[in-house]
Amino acid sequence: MLKTKSKITQTADVINVHLNKLIRLYNLGKFKIVLLEIDKIIGLFPNSHQLLNLQGVCNAALKKYDLAIISYKKALKIKKNYTEASNNYAGLYYTIGQELLRRNELDQALKNYKEAIEIRSNYAEALNNIGIILTKQGKLNEAVRYYNEAIISNPNYLAARMAKLNILAQMCDWNNIELDYQQILELNSNEELGLLTMFSLEDNPNKHLIRSQNYAANNFKQNA
């Protein structure tokens, strides 16, 4: 004798039918229609983290960022370890950060990148971009810390390694430059990279000498 499906299983089956239909519409770029359809059925399935996640994705695609955030928060409240919603939620803050960075609104971009890594601590691209902003703001030691975190999250992240190496050169941190340079060469085994050609140093050697002397003096004071 066949066992009847449980109510939970039946509900999941119904949700999946709706989801398959909605995802097809989403893939066709019909974001507004998907949102209208979700509005019709969300009352029947208020605890569907999948519907809420899709709602967030569609709102994000339409640049309705505040509504997308609400949907992702609801989805994650229902299912805390919902990786897809978590990644989408972090990705939304990263996208906002990108838009702000392009407009050179550094403080607001930084705020959004930090929101992204609060949600997803190993978000290498967000960590790298925090490093870029801190570099622009002249906060070199802090920038190096974020580049290091980006590299830990993704050891093959060449852009983060190159950016860090440039900062080490600006700081005249010769102790760490050689190690980082060798690691970059390992990642770029097909290319020959000259050590000095990788740095954005002044052409004037006297300026570079003065900077090195200042760094040595400051470092001596810190260790004295």
mmCIF file of C-alpha atoms in Angstrom:
data_model
loop_
_atom_site.group_PDB
_atom_site.id
_atom_site.type_symbol
_atom_site.label_atom_id
_atom_site.label_comp_id
_atom_site.label_asym_id
_atom_site.label_seq_id
_atom_site.Cartn_x
_atom_site.Cartn_y
_atom_site.Cartn_z
ATOM 1 C CA MET A 1 0.000 0.000 0.000
ATOM 2 C CA LEU A 2 1.421 3.387 -1.010
ATOM 3 C CA LYS A 3 1.921 5.891 1.748
ATOM 4 C CA THR A 4 0.315 9.280 1.213
ATOM 5 C CA LYS A 5 2.687 12.213 1.052
ATOM 6 C CA SER A 6 3.001 14.340 4.167
ATOM 7 C CA LYS A 7 1.614 17.849 4.135
ATOM 8 C CA ILE A 8 5.149 19.290 4.255
ATOM 9 C CA THR A 9 6.219 17.263 1.223
ATOM 10 C CA GLN A 10 3.101 18.289 -0.680
ATOM 11 C CA THR A 11 3.761 21.941 0.123
ATOM 12 C CA ALA A 12 7.382 21.644 -1.026
ATOM 13 C CA ASP A 13 6.223 20.072 -4.288
ATOM 14 C CA VAL A 14 3.800 22.924 -4.923
ATOM 15 C CA ILE A 15 6.459 25.534 -4.161
ATOM 16 C CA ASN A 16 8.867 23.817 -6.549
ATOM 17 C CA VAL A 17 6.288 23.949 -9.339
ATOM 18 C CA HIS A 18 5.899 27.683 -8.798
ATOM 19 C CA LEU A 19 9.665 28.182 -8.524
ATOM 20 C CA ASN A 20 10.394 26.374 -11.779
ATOM 21 C CA LYS A 21 7.890 28.596 -13.574
ATOM 22 C CA LEU A 22 9.242 31.756 -11.949
ATOM 23 C CA ILE A 23 12.876 30.892 -12.654
ATOM 24 C CA ARG A 24 12.040 30.409 -16.336
ATOM 25 C CA LEU A 25 10.509 33.900 -16.367
ATOM 26 C CA TYR A 26 13.505 35.279 -14.494
ATOM 27 C CA ASN A 27 15.895 33.797 -17.056
ATOM 28 C CA LEU A 28 13.922 35.635 -19.747
ATOM 29 C CA GLY A 29 14.524 38.908 -17.873
ATOM 30 C CA LYS A 30 10.864 39.300 -16.871
ATOM 31 C CA PHE A 31 11.691 40.528 -13.381
ATOM 32 C CA LYS A 32 8.548 42.612 -12.863
ATOM 33 C CA ILE A 33 6.290 39.699 -13.829
ATOM 34 C CA VAL A 34 8.152 37.405 -11.416
ATOM 35 C CA LEU A 35 7.622 39.903 -8.602
ATOM 36 C CA LEU A 36 3.918 40.160 -9.389
ATOM 37 C CA GLU A 37 3.573 36.368 -9.350
ATOM 38 C CA ILE A 38 5.463 36.104 -6.054
ATOM 39 C CA ASP A 39 3.177 38.736 -4.519
ATOM 40 C CA LYS A 40 0.200 36.542 -5.471
ATOM 41 C CA ILE A 41 1.502 33.393 -3.759
ATOM 42 C CA ILE A 42 3.784 34.559 -0.952
ATOM 43 C CA GLY A 43 0.811 34.734 1.420
ATOM 44 C CA LEU A 44 0.278 31.001 0.881
ATOM 45 C CA PHE A 45 3.950 30.199 1.508
ATOM 46 C CA PRO A 46 5.238 32.916 3.896
ATOM 47 C CA ASN A 47 8.069 30.683 5.100
ATOM 48 C CA SER A 48 9.456 29.877 1.662
ATOM 49 C CA HIS A 49 13.045 31.085 1.846
ATOM 50 C CA GLN A 50 13.436 30.254 -1.843
ATOM 51 C CA LEU A 51 10.598 32.539 -2.935
ATOM 52 C CA LEU A 52 11.956 35.330 -0.742
ATOM 53 C CA ASN A 53 15.439 34.893 -2.181
ATOM 54 C CA LEU A 54 14.080 35.062 -5.732
ATOM 55 C CA GLN A 55 12.102 38.150 -4.753
ATOM 56 C CA GLY A 56 15.339 39.719 -3.556
ATOM 57 C CA VAL A 57 17.190 38.815 -6.744
ATOM 58 C CA CYS A 58 14.488 40.384 -8.914
ATOM 59 C CA ASN A 59 14.357 43.565 -6.852
ATOM 60 C CA ALA A 60 18.139 43.805 -7.053
ATOM 61 C CA ALA A 61 18.002 43.387 -10.839
ATOM 62 C CA LEU A 62 15.551 46.304 -10.949
ATOM 63 C CA LYS A 63 17.861 48.319 -8.657
ATOM 64 C CA LYS A 64 15.248 48.317 -5.897
ATOM 65 C CA TYR A 65 17.998 47.691 -3.401
ATOM 66 C CA ASP A 66 16.075 48.477 -0.211
ATOM 67 C CA LEU A 67 13.361 45.971 -1.119
ATOM 68 C CA ALA A 68 15.982 43.372 -2.058
ATOM 69 C CA ILE A 69 17.645 43.751 1.351
ATOM 70 C CA ILE A 70 14.307 43.184 3.094
ATOM 71 C CA SER A 71 13.697 39.994 1.105
ATOM 72 C CA TYR A 72 17.184 38.578 1.778
ATOM 73 C CA LYS A 73 16.872 39.338 5.496
ATOM 74 C CA LYS A 74 13.540 37.501 5.649
ATOM 75 C CA ALA A 75 14.946 34.520 3.751
ATOM 76 C CA LEU A 76 17.939 34.280 6.101
ATOM 77 C CA LYS A 77 15.750 34.653 9.167
ATOM 78 C CA ILE A 78 13.819 31.574 8.026
ATOM 79 C CA LYS A 79 16.944 29.619 7.048
ATOM 80 C CA LYS A 80 20.094 31.018 8.652
ATOM 81 C CA ASN A 81 22.542 28.880 6.680
ATOM 82 C CA TYR A 82 20.960 29.571 3.298
ATOM 83 C CA THR A 83 24.160 30.049 1.282
ATOM 84 C CA GLU A 84 22.516 31.250 -1.914
ATOM 85 C CA ALA A 85 20.632 34.070 -0.172
ATOM 86 C CA SER A 86 23.685 34.944 1.902
ATOM 87 C CA ASN A 87 25.858 35.243 -1.206
ATOM 88 C CA ASN A 88 23.197 37.272 -3.012
ATOM 89 C CA TYR A 89 22.810 39.546 0.020
ATOM 90 C CA ALA A 90 26.566 40.162 0.237
ATOM 91 C CA GLY A 91 26.740 40.562 -3.537
ATOM 92 C CA LEU A 92 24.083 43.264 -3.392
ATOM 93 C CA TYR A 93 26.185 45.392 -1.042
ATOM 94 C CA TYR A 94 29.201 44.750 -3.281
ATOM 95 C CA THR A 95 27.225 45.960 -6.317
ATOM 96 C CA ILE A 96 26.171 49.118 -4.465
ATOM 97 C CA GLY A 97 29.795 49.631 -3.445
ATOM 98 C CA GLN A 98 30.898 49.297 -7.076
ATOM 99 C CA GLU A 99 28.432 51.951 -8.205
ATOM 100 C CA LEU A 100 29.571 54.330 -5.470
ATOM 101 C CA LEU A 101 33.256 53.674 -6.190
ATOM 102 C CA ARG A 102 32.743 54.530 -9.861
ATOM 103 C CA ARG A 103 31.275 57.862 -8.696
ATOM 104 C CA ASN A 104 34.297 58.324 -6.410
ATOM 105 C CA GLU A 105 32.061 58.343 -3.311
ATOM 106 C CA LEU A 106 34.735 56.569 -1.331
ATOM 107 C CA ASP A 107 33.287 56.683 2.190
ATOM 108 C CA GLN A 108 29.903 55.332 1.118
ATOM 109 C CA ALA A 109 31.509 52.696 -1.098
ATOM 110 C CA LEU A 110 33.690 51.620 1.834
ATOM 111 C CA LYS A 111 30.631 51.330 4.056
ATOM 112 C CA ASN A 112 28.892 49.021 1.582
ATOM 113 C CA TYR A 113 31.952 46.829 1.005
ATOM 114 C CA LYS A 114 32.233 46.410 4.770
ATOM 115 C CA GLU A 115 28.560 45.426 4.900
ATOM 116 C CA ALA A 116 29.352 42.784 2.270
ATOM 117 C CA ILE A 117 32.164 41.236 4.329
ATOM 118 C CA GLU A 118 30.011 41.308 7.456
ATOM 119 C CA ILE A 119 27.708 38.907 5.641
ATOM 120 C CA ARG A 120 30.420 36.949 3.831
ATOM 121 C CA SER A 121 33.745 37.332 5.590
ATOM 122 C CA ASN A 122 35.790 35.644 2.832
ATOM 123 C CA TYR A 123 34.483 37.882 0.016
ATOM 124 C CA ALA A 124 37.838 38.428 -1.693
ATOM 125 C CA GLU A 125 36.674 41.047 -4.199
ATOM 126 C CA ALA A 126 35.083 43.185 -1.476
ATOM 127 C CA LEU A 127 38.179 42.862 0.712
ATOM 128 C CA ASN A 128 40.359 43.896 -2.229
ATOM 129 C CA ASN A 129 38.213 46.926 -2.990
ATOM 130 C CA ILE A 130 38.351 48.023 0.637
ATOM 131 C CA GLY A 131 42.117 47.914 0.217
ATOM 132 C CA ILE A 132 41.859 50.062 -2.927
ATOM 133 C CA ILE A 133 39.814 52.721 -1.120
ATOM 134 C CA LEU A 134 42.077 52.759 1.922
ATOM 135 C CA THR A 135 45.057 53.154 -0.418
ATOM 136 C CA LYS A 136 43.373 56.156 -2.043
ATOM 137 C CA GLN A 137 42.801 57.579 1.435
ATOM 138 C CA GLY A 138 46.454 57.135 2.335
ATOM 139 C CA LYS A 139 45.772 54.485 5.005
ATOM 140 C CA LEU A 140 48.445 52.146 3.745
ATOM 141 C CA ASN A 141 48.931 49.869 6.759
ATOM 142 C CA GLU A 142 45.195 49.251 6.969
ATOM 143 C CA ALA A 143 45.025 48.671 3.212
ATOM 144 C CA VAL A 144 47.724 45.992 3.448
ATOM 145 C CA ARG A 145 45.679 44.199 6.113
ATOM 146 C CA TYR A 146 42.665 43.978 3.798
ATOM 147 C CA TYR A 147 44.774 42.918 0.827
ATOM 148 C CA ASN A 148 46.190 40.156 3.025
ATOM 149 C CA GLU A 149 42.669 39.018 3.906
ATOM 150 C CA ALA A 150 41.717 39.020 0.221
ATOM 151 C CA ILE A 151 44.776 36.895 -0.560
ATOM 152 C CA ILE A 152 43.957 34.474 2.264
ATOM 153 C CA SER A 153 40.432 34.144 0.849
ATOM 154 C CA ASN A 154 41.784 33.613 -2.658
ATOM 155 C CA PRO A 155 45.542 32.802 -2.827
ATOM 156 C CA ASN A 156 45.447 33.143 -6.629
ATOM 157 C CA TYR A 157 44.093 36.707 -6.489
ATOM 158 C CA LEU A 158 46.851 38.383 -8.496
ATOM 159 C CA ALA A 159 45.330 41.886 -8.428
ATOM 160 C CA ALA A 160 45.338 41.913 -4.619
ATOM 161 C CA ARG A 161 48.931 40.645 -4.520
ATOM 162 C CA MET A 162 50.083 43.300 -7.004
ATOM 163 C CA ALA A 163 48.291 46.074 -5.115
ATOM 164 C CA LYS A 164 49.831 44.930 -1.845
ATOM 165 C CA LEU A 165 53.292 44.793 -3.411
ATOM 166 C CA ASN A 166 52.951 48.363 -4.662
ATOM 167 C CA ILE A 167 52.076 49.527 -1.151
ATOM 168 C CA LEU A 168 55.020 47.659 0.347
ATOM 169 C CA ALA A 169 57.239 49.474 -2.146
ATOM 170 C CA GLN A 170 55.718 52.830 -1.226
ATOM 171 C CA MET A 171 56.324 52.022 2.446
ATOM 172 C CA CYS A 172 59.827 50.766 1.609
ATOM 173 C CA ASP A 173 59.027 47.520 3.424
ATOM 174 C CA TRP A 174 61.863 45.668 1.742
ATOM 175 C CA ASN A 175 61.687 42.748 4.192
ATOM 176 C CA ASN A 176 58.353 41.558 2.787
ATOM 177 C CA ILE A 177 58.702 42.643 -0.826
ATOM 178 C CA GLU A 178 60.945 39.774 -1.955
ATOM 179 C CA LEU A 179 58.620 37.090 -0.556
ATOM 180 C CA ASP A 180 55.519 38.631 -2.121
ATOM 181 C CA TYR A 181 57.333 39.152 -5.395
ATOM 182 C CA GLN A 182 58.306 35.477 -5.563
ATOM 183 C CA GLN A 183 54.702 34.460 -4.895
ATOM 184 C CA ILE A 184 53.525 36.689 -7.736
ATOM 185 C CA LEU A 185 56.096 35.146 -10.066
ATOM 186 C CA GLU A 186 54.745 31.697 -9.203
ATOM 187 C CA LEU A 187 51.243 32.829 -10.186
ATOM 188 C CA ASN A 188 52.589 34.437 -13.366
ATOM 189 C CA SER A 189 54.963 31.688 -14.430
ATOM 190 C CA ASN A 190 54.195 32.352 -18.098
ATOM 191 C CA GLU A 191 55.287 35.977 -17.931
ATOM 192 C CA GLU A 192 58.548 37.652 -17.100
ATOM 193 C CA LEU A 193 57.921 40.463 -14.654
ATOM 194 C CA GLY A 194 60.741 42.786 -13.735
ATOM 195 C CA LEU A 195 60.676 43.619 -10.039
ATOM 196 C CA LEU A 196 61.081 47.371 -10.503
ATOM 197 C CA THR A 197 58.627 47.567 -13.408
ATOM 198 C CA MET A 198 55.863 46.359 -11.098
ATOM 199 C CA PHE A 199 56.052 49.345 -8.752
ATOM 200 C CA SER A 200 54.552 52.792 -9.153
ATOM 201 C CA LEU A 201 57.687 54.454 -7.756
ATOM 202 C CA GLU A 202 58.978 57.956 -8.545
ATOM 203 C CA ASP A 203 61.417 58.258 -11.414
ATOM 204 C CA ASN A 204 63.528 60.551 -9.267
ATOM 205 C CA PRO A 205 65.914 58.346 -7.238
ATOM 206 C CA ASN A 206 66.576 61.172 -4.763
ATOM 207 C CA LYS A 207 62.902 61.260 -3.787
ATOM 208 C CA HIS A 208 62.887 57.525 -3.310
ATOM 209 C CA LEU A 209 66.035 57.730 -1.171
ATOM 210 C CA ILE A 210 64.437 60.374 1.051
ATOM 211 C CA ARG A 211 61.324 58.236 1.413
ATOM 212 C CA SER A 212 63.422 55.220 2.363
ATOM 213 C CA GLN A 213 65.292 57.261 4.940
ATOM 214 C CA ASN A 214 62.039 58.576 6.418
ATOM 215 C CA TYR A 215 60.642 55.064 6.619
ATOM 216 C CA ALA A 216 63.798 53.823 8.333
ATOM 217 C CA ALA A 217 63.676 56.709 10.805
ATOM 218 C CA ASN A 218 60.029 56.075 11.655
ATOM 219 C CA ASN A 219 60.607 52.339 11.960
ATOM 220 C CA PHE A 220 63.566 52.957 14.267
ATOM 221 C CA LYS A 221 61.418 55.180 16.482
ATOM 222 C CA GLN A 222 58.737 52.494 16.726
ATOM 223 C CA ASN A 223 61.293 49.855 17.725
ATOM 224 C CA ALA A 224 63.302 52.085 20.044
#
